[in-house]
């Protein structure tokens, strides 16, 4: 065999070897992407299952709320007006939707914040109805002064925006303060409120407080039935996953600095894994804080 033939054969062997190495790298990359896709599929499946279960629980609860309006005579005469007025019963479902979430801790936190915001507005309404009982519609009797009413509204809103309270507290508080004060300052309003700190269970303020409490209570019950969904269980599972991810990252770091496969690609892989772990730890920290509401 001539020297030129041997040279061509050697070049062909080198090209074939390079092609095999490139094919092997591509195959390993495809396998890694496939494994990642499978892992993401199972994660998405778990999220999908949780969302379906949450939707089913919420649908059953809202169906029970609606049944109150469909069954004649279901609510006896001794019940408060909040359970007899169709529009107020609809508000129970509305506040349920705003409060209900996937676990006990988050739902209990939402319920507590919503109730505190509503109590803030009801308390402000009771104070104003003690200063000028009946508001603008009884101005000829109580000496109603609109300047005082506007000043009270400004102070109440300012405190809600200034104080370090949750968004849920602020939302419910602003909603009900605006509603109650519009009735209070409207001389043609037919709304009835508690006066002189005497609680009227069928008044507008107390009716909406009962509505809010009912929606929040129903949301908490839904997180316990048919079985409780505690956030602590989810946090325990996610903490185990984070610990496994950290162990895997440490093995990759050792391979990067002490192994035989040190490369820029492996360095980027370690960096991405560290970023994902930091993101998971941040989300886990927030969930652990919410666990406080589970007692």
PDB file of C-alpha atoms in Angstrom:
ATOM      1  CA  UNK A   1       0.000   0.000   0.000  1.00  0.00           C
ATOM      2  CA  UNK A   2       1.409   3.337  -0.966  1.00  0.00           C
ATOM      3  CA  UNK A   3       2.156   6.068   1.516  1.00  0.00           C
ATOM      4  CA  UNK A   4      -0.573   8.311   0.113  1.00  0.00           C
ATOM      5  CA  UNK A   5      -3.147   5.508   0.539  1.00  0.00           C
ATOM      6  CA  UNK A   6      -2.110   4.978   4.148  1.00  0.00           C
ATOM      7  CA  UNK A   7      -2.365   8.723   4.745  1.00  0.00           C
ATOM      8  CA  UNK A   8      -5.891   8.844   3.327  1.00  0.00           C
ATOM      9  CA  UNK A   9      -6.912   5.847   5.432  1.00  0.00           C
ATOM     10  CA  UNK A  10      -5.525   7.458   8.579  1.00  0.00           C
ATOM     11  CA  UNK A  11      -7.490  10.618   7.867  1.00  0.00           C
ATOM     12  CA  UNK A  12     -10.635   8.577   7.300  1.00  0.00           C
ATOM     13  CA  UNK A  13     -10.130   6.805  10.630  1.00  0.00           C
ATOM     14  CA  UNK A  14      -9.701  10.146  12.416  1.00  0.00           C
ATOM     15  CA  UNK A  15     -12.850  11.523  10.800  1.00  0.00           C
ATOM     16  CA  UNK A  16     -14.786   8.384  11.719  1.00  0.00           C
ATOM     17  CA  UNK A  17     -13.532   8.604  15.308  1.00  0.00           C
ATOM     18  CA  UNK A  18     -14.513  12.282  15.548  1.00  0.00           C
ATOM     19  CA  UNK A  19     -17.936  11.481  14.116  1.00  0.00           C
ATOM     20  CA  UNK A  20     -18.436   8.672  16.671  1.00  0.00           C
ATOM     21  CA  UNK A  21     -17.451  11.008  19.528  1.00  0.00           C
ATOM     22  CA  UNK A  22     -19.777  13.732  18.268  1.00  0.00           C
ATOM     23  CA  UNK A  23     -22.599  11.202  17.909  1.00  0.00           C
ATOM     24  CA  UNK A  24     -21.932   9.912  21.421  1.00  0.00           C
ATOM     25  CA  UNK A  25     -22.078  13.448  22.858  1.00  0.00           C
ATOM     26  CA  UNK A  26     -25.295  14.163  21.013  1.00  0.00           C
ATOM     27  CA  UNK A  27     -26.775  10.904  22.261  1.00  0.00           C
ATOM     28  CA  UNK A  28     -25.855  11.701  25.879  1.00  0.00           C
ATOM     29  CA  UNK A  29     -27.339  15.167  25.463  1.00  0.00           C
ATOM     30  CA  UNK A  30     -30.564  13.705  24.069  1.00  0.00           C
ATOM     31  CA  UNK A  31     -30.782  11.220  26.942  1.00  0.00           C
ATOM     32  CA  UNK A  32     -30.258  13.992  29.504  1.00  0.00           C
ATOM     33  CA  UNK A  33     -32.953  16.147  27.862  1.00  0.00           C
ATOM     34  CA  UNK A  34     -35.304  13.149  27.813  1.00  0.00           C
ATOM     35  CA  UNK A  35     -34.752  12.521  31.529  1.00  0.00           C
ATOM     36  CA  UNK A  36     -35.404  16.204  32.246  1.00  0.00           C
ATOM     37  CA  UNK A  37     -38.596  16.073  30.189  1.00  0.00           C
ATOM     38  CA  UNK A  38     -39.788  12.995  32.084  1.00  0.00           C
ATOM     39  CA  UNK A  39     -39.092  14.676  35.438  1.00  0.00           C
ATOM     40  CA  UNK A  40     -40.940  17.815  34.360  1.00  0.00           C
ATOM     41  CA  UNK A  41     -43.848  15.682  33.147  1.00  0.00           C
ATOM     42  CA  UNK A  42     -44.252  14.073  36.570  1.00  0.00           C
ATOM     43  CA  UNK A  43     -43.968  17.460  38.295  1.00  0.00           C
ATOM     44  CA  UNK A  44     -46.582  18.947  35.974  1.00  0.00           C
ATOM     45  CA  UNK A  45     -48.776  15.893  36.551  1.00  0.00           C
ATOM     46  CA  UNK A  46     -48.628  16.456  40.317  1.00  0.00           C
ATOM     47  CA  UNK A  47     -49.550  20.130  39.856  1.00  0.00           C
ATOM     48  CA  UNK A  48     -52.380  19.140  37.531  1.00  0.00           C
ATOM     49  CA  UNK A  49     -53.695  16.628  40.087  1.00  0.00           C
ATOM     50  CA  UNK A  50     -53.575  19.217  42.862  1.00  0.00           C
ATOM     51  CA  UNK A  51     -55.426  21.771  40.720  1.00  0.00           C
ATOM     52  CA  UNK A  52     -58.135  19.260  39.748  1.00  0.00           C
ATOM     53  CA  UNK A  53     -58.638  18.268  43.379  1.00  0.00           C
ATOM     54  CA  UNK A  54     -58.841  21.919  44.424  1.00  0.00           C
ATOM     55  CA  UNK A  55     -61.418  22.596  41.699  1.00  0.00           C
ATOM     56  CA  UNK A  56     -63.556  19.626  42.762  1.00  0.00           C
ATOM     57  CA  UNK A  57     -63.528  20.641  46.415  1.00  0.00           C
ATOM     58  CA  UNK A  58     -64.438  24.210  45.522  1.00  0.00           C
ATOM     59  CA  UNK A  59     -67.217  23.115  43.163  1.00  0.00           C
ATOM     60  CA  UNK A  60     -68.834  20.932  45.837  1.00  0.00           C
ATOM     61  CA  UNK A  61     -68.673  23.746  48.401  1.00  0.00           C
ATOM     62  CA  UNK A  62     -70.176  26.313  46.027  1.00  0.00           C
ATOM     63  CA  UNK A  63     -72.936  23.854  45.096  1.00  0.00           C
ATOM     64  CA  UNK A  64     -73.843  23.580  48.783  1.00  0.00           C
ATOM     65  CA  UNK A  65     -73.946  27.368  49.058  1.00  0.00           C
ATOM     66  CA  UNK A  66     -76.213  27.672  46.021  1.00  0.00           C
ATOM     67  CA  UNK A  67     -78.529  24.958  47.363  1.00  0.00           C
ATOM     68  CA  UNK A  68     -79.554  27.348  50.155  1.00  0.00           C
ATOM     69  CA  UNK A  69     -81.275  29.549  47.595  1.00  0.00           C
ATOM     70  CA  UNK A  70     -82.817  26.644  45.653  1.00  0.00           C
ATOM     71  CA  UNK A  71     -84.501  24.793  48.514  1.00  0.00           C
ATOM     72  CA  UNK A  72     -87.526  26.717  49.875  1.00  0.00           C
ATOM     73  CA  UNK A  73     -87.760  26.918  53.638  1.00  0.00           C
ATOM     74  CA  UNK A  74     -84.230  25.624  54.195  1.00  0.00           C
ATOM     75  CA  UNK A  75     -83.363  28.683  56.278  1.00  0.00           C
ATOM     76  CA  UNK A  76     -85.618  29.120  59.292  1.00  0.00           C
ATOM     77  CA  UNK A  77     -86.956  32.480  60.439  1.00  0.00           C
ATOM     78  CA  UNK A  78     -84.574  32.600  63.369  1.00  0.00           C
ATOM     79  CA  UNK A  79     -81.482  32.862  61.171  1.00  0.00           C
ATOM     80  CA  UNK A  80     -79.827  36.254  60.490  1.00  0.00           C
ATOM     81  CA  UNK A  81     -80.680  38.204  57.365  1.00  0.00           C
ATOM     82  CA  UNK A  82     -77.317  37.259  55.862  1.00  0.00           C
ATOM     83  CA  UNK A  83     -78.625  33.727  55.225  1.00  0.00           C
ATOM     84  CA  UNK A  84     -81.985  34.837  53.813  1.00  0.00           C
ATOM     85  CA  UNK A  85     -80.910  37.472  51.310  1.00  0.00           C
ATOM     86  CA  UNK A  86     -79.977  35.835  47.985  1.00  0.00           C
ATOM     87  CA  UNK A  87     -77.412  38.509  47.151  1.00  0.00           C
ATOM     88  CA  UNK A  88     -75.678  38.036  50.499  1.00  0.00           C
ATOM     89  CA  UNK A  89     -75.593  34.264  50.047  1.00  0.00           C
ATOM     90  CA  UNK A  90     -73.899  34.846  46.692  1.00  0.00           C
ATOM     91  CA  UNK A  91     -71.305  36.919  48.536  1.00  0.00           C
ATOM     92  CA  UNK A  92     -70.528  33.878  50.701  1.00  0.00           C
ATOM     93  CA  UNK A  93     -69.448  32.072  47.549  1.00  0.00           C
ATOM     94  CA  UNK A  94     -67.525  35.119  46.365  1.00  0.00           C
ATOM     95  CA  UNK A  95     -65.481  35.413  49.560  1.00  0.00           C
ATOM     96  CA  UNK A  96     -65.002  31.635  49.580  1.00  0.00           C
ATOM     97  CA  UNK A  97     -63.334  31.837  46.152  1.00  0.00           C
ATOM     98  CA  UNK A  98     -61.038  34.671  47.321  1.00  0.00           C
ATOM     99  CA  UNK A  99     -60.004  32.746  50.449  1.00  0.00           C
ATOM    100  CA  UNK A 100     -59.779  29.090  49.403  1.00  0.00           C
ATOM    101  CA  UNK A 101     -56.377  27.654  48.473  1.00  0.00           C
ATOM    102  CA  UNK A 102     -54.608  24.289  48.152  1.00  0.00           C
ATOM    103  CA  UNK A 103     -53.603  23.746  51.788  1.00  0.00           C
ATOM    104  CA  UNK A 104     -54.754  24.420  55.331  1.00  0.00           C
ATOM    105  CA  UNK A 105     -52.044  26.952  56.190  1.00  0.00           C
ATOM    106  CA  UNK A 106     -52.546  29.231  53.183  1.00  0.00           C
ATOM    107  CA  UNK A 107     -56.339  29.121  53.497  1.00  0.00           C
ATOM    108  CA  UNK A 108     -56.255  29.837  57.238  1.00  0.00           C
ATOM    109  CA  UNK A 109     -53.926  32.787  56.625  1.00  0.00           C
ATOM    110  CA  UNK A 110     -56.213  34.183  53.907  1.00  0.00           C
ATOM    111  CA  UNK A 111     -59.276  33.714  56.120  1.00  0.00           C
ATOM    112  CA  UNK A 112     -57.703  35.468  59.115  1.00  0.00           C
ATOM    113  CA  UNK A 113     -56.542  38.415  57.027  1.00  0.00           C
ATOM    114  CA  UNK A 114     -59.927  38.751  55.314  1.00  0.00           C
ATOM    115  CA  UNK A 115     -61.779  38.699  58.635  1.00  0.00           C
ATOM    116  CA  UNK A 116     -59.446  41.277  60.177  1.00  0.00           C
ATOM    117  CA  UNK A 117     -59.932  43.600  57.203  1.00  0.00           C
ATOM    118  CA  UNK A 118     -63.709  43.233  57.454  1.00  0.00           C
ATOM    119  CA  UNK A 119     -63.652  43.815  61.224  1.00  0.00           C
ATOM    120  CA  UNK A 120     -61.625  46.989  60.637  1.00  0.00           C
ATOM    121  CA  UNK A 121     -64.328  48.367  58.336  1.00  0.00           C
ATOM    122  CA  UNK A 122     -67.193  47.242  60.589  1.00  0.00           C
ATOM    123  CA  UNK A 123     -65.504  48.817  63.610  1.00  0.00           C
ATOM    124  CA  UNK A 124     -65.080  52.115  61.754  1.00  0.00           C
ATOM    125  CA  UNK A 125     -68.756  52.009  60.753  1.00  0.00           C
ATOM    126  CA  UNK A 126     -69.853  51.403  64.353  1.00  0.00           C
ATOM    127  CA  UNK A 127     -67.772  54.349  65.561  1.00  0.00           C
ATOM    128  CA  UNK A 128     -69.294  56.696  62.990  1.00  0.00           C
ATOM    129  CA  UNK A 129     -72.804  55.448  63.764  1.00  0.00           C
ATOM    130  CA  UNK A 130     -72.133  56.234  67.398  1.00  0.00           C
ATOM    131  CA  UNK A 131     -70.977  59.772  66.555  1.00  0.00           C
ATOM    132  CA  UNK A 132     -73.869  60.461  64.142  1.00  0.00           C
ATOM    133  CA  UNK A 133     -76.376  57.596  64.452  1.00  0.00           C
ATOM    134  CA  UNK A 134     -77.946  56.835  61.089  1.00  0.00           C
ATOM    135  CA  UNK A 135     -75.578  59.078  59.128  1.00  0.00           C
ATOM    136  CA  UNK A 136     -76.774  61.540  56.485  1.00  0.00           C
ATOM    137  CA  UNK A 137     -80.325  60.193  56.253  1.00  0.00           C
ATOM    138  CA  UNK A 138     -80.969  61.289  59.871  1.00  0.00           C
ATOM    139  CA  UNK A 139     -79.101  64.600  59.597  1.00  0.00           C
ATOM    140  CA  UNK A 140     -82.168  66.497  60.809  1.00  0.00           C
ATOM    141  CA  UNK A 141     -81.974  64.567  64.091  1.00  0.00           C
ATOM    142  CA  UNK A 142     -78.314  63.799  64.811  1.00  0.00           C
ATOM    143  CA  UNK A 143     -76.691  67.014  63.484  1.00  0.00           C
ATOM    144  CA  UNK A 144     -74.715  65.132  60.823  1.00  0.00           C
ATOM    145  CA  UNK A 145     -71.615  66.941  59.525  1.00  0.00           C
ATOM    146  CA  UNK A 146     -70.264  65.682  56.190  1.00  0.00           C
ATOM    147  CA  UNK A 147     -66.812  67.141  56.950  1.00  0.00           C
ATOM    148  CA  UNK A 148     -66.403  64.719  59.841  1.00  0.00           C
ATOM    149  CA  UNK A 149     -67.502  61.813  57.662  1.00  0.00           C
ATOM    150  CA  UNK A 150     -65.022  62.695  54.900  1.00  0.00           C
ATOM    151  CA  UNK A 151     -62.236  63.150  57.459  1.00  0.00           C
ATOM    152  CA  UNK A 152     -62.989  59.737  58.957  1.00  0.00           C
ATOM    153  CA  UNK A 153     -62.910  58.146  55.500  1.00  0.00           C
ATOM    154  CA  UNK A 154     -59.577  59.789  54.692  1.00  0.00           C
ATOM    155  CA  UNK A 155     -57.999  58.674  57.975  1.00  0.00           C
ATOM    156  CA  UNK A 156     -59.326  55.120  57.691  1.00  0.00           C
ATOM    157  CA  UNK A 157     -58.004  54.731  54.128  1.00  0.00           C
ATOM    158  CA  UNK A 158     -54.671  56.363  55.020  1.00  0.00           C
ATOM    159  CA  UNK A 159     -54.123  53.946  57.901  1.00  0.00           C
ATOM    160  CA  UNK A 160     -54.859  50.971  55.674  1.00  0.00           C
ATOM    161  CA  UNK A 161     -52.359  52.142  53.069  1.00  0.00           C
ATOM    162  CA  UNK A 162     -49.725  53.282  55.577  1.00  0.00           C
ATOM    163  CA  UNK A 163     -49.677  50.385  58.022  1.00  0.00           C
ATOM    164  CA  UNK A 164     -47.677  47.246  57.271  1.00  0.00           C
ATOM    165  CA  UNK A 165     -50.639  44.930  56.743  1.00  0.00           C
ATOM    166  CA  UNK A 166     -51.163  42.164  54.195  1.00  0.00           C
ATOM    167  CA  UNK A 167     -52.704  42.789  50.791  1.00  0.00           C
ATOM    168  CA  UNK A 168     -55.680  40.607  51.711  1.00  0.00           C
ATOM    169  CA  UNK A 169     -56.337  42.670  54.862  1.00  0.00           C
ATOM    170  CA  UNK A 170     -56.005  45.889  52.864  1.00  0.00           C
ATOM    171  CA  UNK A 171     -58.270  44.691  50.033  1.00  0.00           C
ATOM    172  CA  UNK A 172     -61.123  43.589  52.279  1.00  0.00           C
ATOM    173  CA  UNK A 173     -60.786  46.674  54.471  1.00  0.00           C
ATOM    174  CA  UNK A 174     -60.882  49.131  51.567  1.00  0.00           C
ATOM    175  CA  UNK A 175     -63.789  47.328  49.925  1.00  0.00           C
ATOM    176  CA  UNK A 176     -66.035  47.406  52.976  1.00  0.00           C
ATOM    177  CA  UNK A 177     -64.997  50.871  54.168  1.00  0.00           C
ATOM    178  CA  UNK A 178     -65.943  52.320  50.789  1.00  0.00           C
ATOM    179  CA  UNK A 179     -69.272  50.447  50.796  1.00  0.00           C
ATOM    180  CA  UNK A 180     -70.246  51.341  54.364  1.00  0.00           C
ATOM    181  CA  UNK A 181     -69.265  55.002  54.037  1.00  0.00           C
ATOM    182  CA  UNK A 182     -71.213  55.393  50.786  1.00  0.00           C
ATOM    183  CA  UNK A 183     -74.313  54.188  52.620  1.00  0.00           C
ATOM    184  CA  UNK A 184     -73.475  56.359  55.624  1.00  0.00           C
ATOM    185  CA  UNK A 185     -73.101  59.560  53.595  1.00  0.00           C
ATOM    186  CA  UNK A 186     -76.069  58.902  51.297  1.00  0.00           C
ATOM    187  CA  UNK A 187     -79.210  60.662  52.614  1.00  0.00           C
ATOM    188  CA  UNK A 188     -81.402  58.281  50.573  1.00  0.00           C
ATOM    189  CA  UNK A 189     -79.749  55.042  51.656  1.00  0.00           C
ATOM    190  CA  UNK A 190     -82.015  52.319  53.020  1.00  0.00           C
ATOM    191  CA  UNK A 191     -79.136  50.404  54.654  1.00  0.00           C
ATOM    192  CA  UNK A 192     -79.386  49.805  58.391  1.00  0.00           C
ATOM    193  CA  UNK A 193     -76.362  49.821  60.688  1.00  0.00           C
ATOM    194  CA  UNK A 194     -75.678  49.221  64.368  1.00  0.00           C
ATOM    195  CA  UNK A 195     -76.085  52.449  66.316  1.00  0.00           C
ATOM    196  CA  UNK A 196     -74.616  53.691  69.587  1.00  0.00           C
ATOM    197  CA  UNK A 197     -72.482  50.510  69.810  1.00  0.00           C
ATOM    198  CA  UNK A 198     -75.613  48.357  70.027  1.00  0.00           C
ATOM    199  CA  UNK A 199     -75.037  45.405  67.699  1.00  0.00           C
ATOM    200  CA  UNK A 200     -77.787  44.849  65.143  1.00  0.00           C
ATOM    201  CA  UNK A 201     -77.327  41.286  63.883  1.00  0.00           C
ATOM    202  CA  UNK A 202     -79.506  42.020  60.851  1.00  0.00           C
ATOM    203  CA  UNK A 203     -77.827  45.334  60.047  1.00  0.00           C
ATOM    204  CA  UNK A 204     -75.726  45.828  56.935  1.00  0.00           C
ATOM    205  CA  UNK A 205     -72.351  45.826  58.668  1.00  0.00           C
ATOM    206  CA  UNK A 206     -72.977  42.710  60.765  1.00  0.00           C
ATOM    207  CA  UNK A 207     -74.605  40.928  57.803  1.00  0.00           C
ATOM    208  CA  UNK A 208     -71.483  41.381  55.689  1.00  0.00           C
ATOM    209  CA  UNK A 209     -69.296  40.329  58.614  1.00  0.00           C
ATOM    210  CA  UNK A 210     -71.339  37.115  58.911  1.00  0.00           C
ATOM    211  CA  UNK A 211     -71.071  36.613  55.139  1.00  0.00           C
ATOM    212  CA  UNK A 212     -67.288  37.009  55.211  1.00  0.00           C
ATOM    213  CA  UNK A 213     -66.909  34.710  58.221  1.00  0.00           C
ATOM    214  CA  UNK A 214     -69.110  32.079  56.565  1.00  0.00           C
ATOM    215  CA  UNK A 215     -67.108  32.130  53.327  1.00  0.00           C
ATOM    216  CA  UNK A 216     -63.813  31.905  55.214  1.00  0.00           C
ATOM    217  CA  UNK A 217     -65.062  29.086  57.449  1.00  0.00           C
ATOM    218  CA  UNK A 218     -66.308  27.147  54.430  1.00  0.00           C
ATOM    219  CA  UNK A 219     -62.909  27.567  52.723  1.00  0.00           C
ATOM    220  CA  UNK A 220     -61.091  26.148  55.760  1.00  0.00           C
ATOM    221  CA  UNK A 221     -63.505  23.212  55.961  1.00  0.00           C
ATOM    222  CA  UNK A 222     -62.800  22.414  52.288  1.00  0.00           C
ATOM    223  CA  UNK A 223     -59.093  21.975  53.033  1.00  0.00           C
ATOM    224  CA  UNK A 224     -59.945  19.275  55.603  1.00  0.00           C
ATOM    225  CA  UNK A 225     -62.528  17.294  53.617  1.00  0.00           C
ATOM    226  CA  UNK A 226     -62.384  14.565  52.444  1.00  0.00           C
ATOM    227  CA  UNK A 227     -58.894  14.546  53.962  1.00  0.00           C
ATOM    228  CA  UNK A 228     -56.693  17.379  55.291  1.00  0.00           C
ATOM    229  CA  UNK A 229     -54.079  18.966  53.029  1.00  0.00           C
ATOM    230  CA  UNK A 230     -51.461  20.244  55.469  1.00  0.00           C
ATOM    231  CA  UNK A 231     -48.717  22.495  54.164  1.00  0.00           C
ATOM    232  CA  UNK A 232     -46.288  20.859  56.602  1.00  0.00           C
ATOM    233  CA  UNK A 233     -46.526  17.595  54.650  1.00  0.00           C
ATOM    234  CA  UNK A 234     -45.702  19.354  51.402  1.00  0.00           C
ATOM    235  CA  UNK A 235     -42.804  21.248  53.010  1.00  0.00           C
ATOM    236  CA  UNK A 236     -41.362  17.996  54.394  1.00  0.00           C
ATOM    237  CA  UNK A 237     -41.443  16.433  50.935  1.00  0.00           C
ATOM    238  CA  UNK A 238     -39.908  19.480  49.267  1.00  0.00           C
ATOM    239  CA  UNK A 239     -37.192  19.758  51.929  1.00  0.00           C
ATOM    240  CA  UNK A 240     -36.195  16.160  51.184  1.00  0.00           C
ATOM    241  CA  UNK A 241     -36.029  16.968  47.471  1.00  0.00           C
ATOM    242  CA  UNK A 242     -33.853  20.021  48.153  1.00  0.00           C
ATOM    243  CA  UNK A 243     -31.477  17.937  50.310  1.00  0.00           C
ATOM    244  CA  UNK A 244     -31.147  15.369  47.509  1.00  0.00           C
ATOM    245  CA  UNK A 245     -30.508  18.155  45.000  1.00  0.00           C
ATOM    246  CA  UNK A 246     -27.768  19.616  47.205  1.00  0.00           C
ATOM    247  CA  UNK A 247     -26.093  16.196  47.488  1.00  0.00           C
ATOM    248  CA  UNK A 248     -26.240  15.825  43.718  1.00  0.00           C
ATOM    249  CA  UNK A 249     -24.754  19.289  43.253  1.00  0.00           C
ATOM    250  CA  UNK A 250     -21.906  18.509  45.645  1.00  0.00           C
ATOM    251  CA  UNK A 251     -21.046  15.399  43.636  1.00  0.00           C
ATOM    252  CA  UNK A 252     -20.973  17.464  40.437  1.00  0.00           C
ATOM    253  CA  UNK A 253     -18.793  20.133  42.073  1.00  0.00           C
ATOM    254  CA  UNK A 254     -16.297  17.468  43.231  1.00  0.00           C
ATOM    255  CA  UNK A 255     -16.210  16.058  39.721  1.00  0.00           C
ATOM    256  CA  UNK A 256     -15.724  19.556  38.310  1.00  0.00           C
ATOM    257  CA  UNK A 257     -12.690  20.471  40.437  1.00  0.00           C
ATOM    258  CA  UNK A 258     -11.159  17.060  41.207  1.00  0.00           C
ATOM    259  CA  UNK A 259     -12.389  14.759  38.457  1.00  0.00           C
ATOM    260  CA  UNK A 260     -11.268  14.029  34.932  1.00  0.00           C
ATOM    261  CA  UNK A 261     -14.227  15.684  33.183  1.00  0.00           C
ATOM    262  CA  UNK A 262     -13.669  19.301  34.168  1.00  0.00           C
ATOM    263  CA  UNK A 263     -15.121  21.549  31.477  1.00  0.00           C
ATOM    264  CA  UNK A 264     -17.009  24.777  30.956  1.00  0.00           C
ATOM    265  CA  UNK A 265     -20.157  22.776  30.144  1.00  0.00           C
ATOM    266  CA  UNK A 266     -20.002  21.010  33.524  1.00  0.00           C
ATOM    267  CA  UNK A 267     -19.390  24.360  35.229  1.00  0.00           C
ATOM    268  CA  UNK A 268     -22.525  25.819  33.616  1.00  0.00           C
ATOM    269  CA  UNK A 269     -24.472  22.719  34.625  1.00  0.00           C
ATOM    270  CA  UNK A 270     -23.412  23.190  38.265  1.00  0.00           C
ATOM    271  CA  UNK A 271     -24.323  26.876  38.123  1.00  0.00           C
ATOM    272  CA  UNK A 272     -27.814  26.118  36.776  1.00  0.00           C
ATOM    273  CA  UNK A 273     -28.329  23.440  39.449  1.00  0.00           C
ATOM    274  CA  UNK A 274     -27.275  25.907  42.172  1.00  0.00           C
ATOM    275  CA  UNK A 275     -29.698  28.538  40.835  1.00  0.00           C
ATOM    276  CA  UNK A 276     -32.571  26.026  40.869  1.00  0.00           C
ATOM    277  CA  UNK A 277     -31.739  25.035  44.448  1.00  0.00           C
ATOM    278  CA  UNK A 278     -31.687  28.679  45.563  1.00  0.00           C
ATOM    279  CA  UNK A 279     -35.082  29.215  43.941  1.00  0.00           C
ATOM    280  CA  UNK A 280     -36.524  26.140  45.675  1.00  0.00           C
ATOM    281  CA  UNK A 281     -35.114  27.230  49.043  1.00  0.00           C
ATOM    282  CA  UNK A 282     -36.716  30.676  48.628  1.00  0.00           C
ATOM    283  CA  UNK A 283     -40.116  29.147  47.871  1.00  0.00           C
ATOM    284  CA  UNK A 284     -39.702  26.682  50.744  1.00  0.00           C
ATOM    285  CA  UNK A 285     -38.887  29.495  53.164  1.00  0.00           C
ATOM    286  CA  UNK A 286     -42.141  31.268  52.302  1.00  0.00           C
ATOM    287  CA  UNK A 287     -44.144  28.055  52.751  1.00  0.00           C
ATOM    288  CA  UNK A 288     -42.514  27.357  56.118  1.00  0.00           C
ATOM    289  CA  UNK A 289     -43.615  30.819  57.256  1.00  0.00           C
ATOM    290  CA  UNK A 290     -47.171  30.040  56.176  1.00  0.00           C
ATOM    291  CA  UNK A 291     -47.082  26.786  58.184  1.00  0.00           C
ATOM    292  CA  UNK A 292     -47.495  28.913  61.315  1.00  0.00           C
ATOM    293  CA  UNK A 293     -51.201  29.264  60.500  1.00  0.00           C
ATOM    294  CA  UNK A 294     -51.680  25.501  60.809  1.00  0.00           C
ATOM    295  CA  UNK A 295     -50.958  25.706  64.536  1.00  0.00           C
TER     296      UNK A 295
END
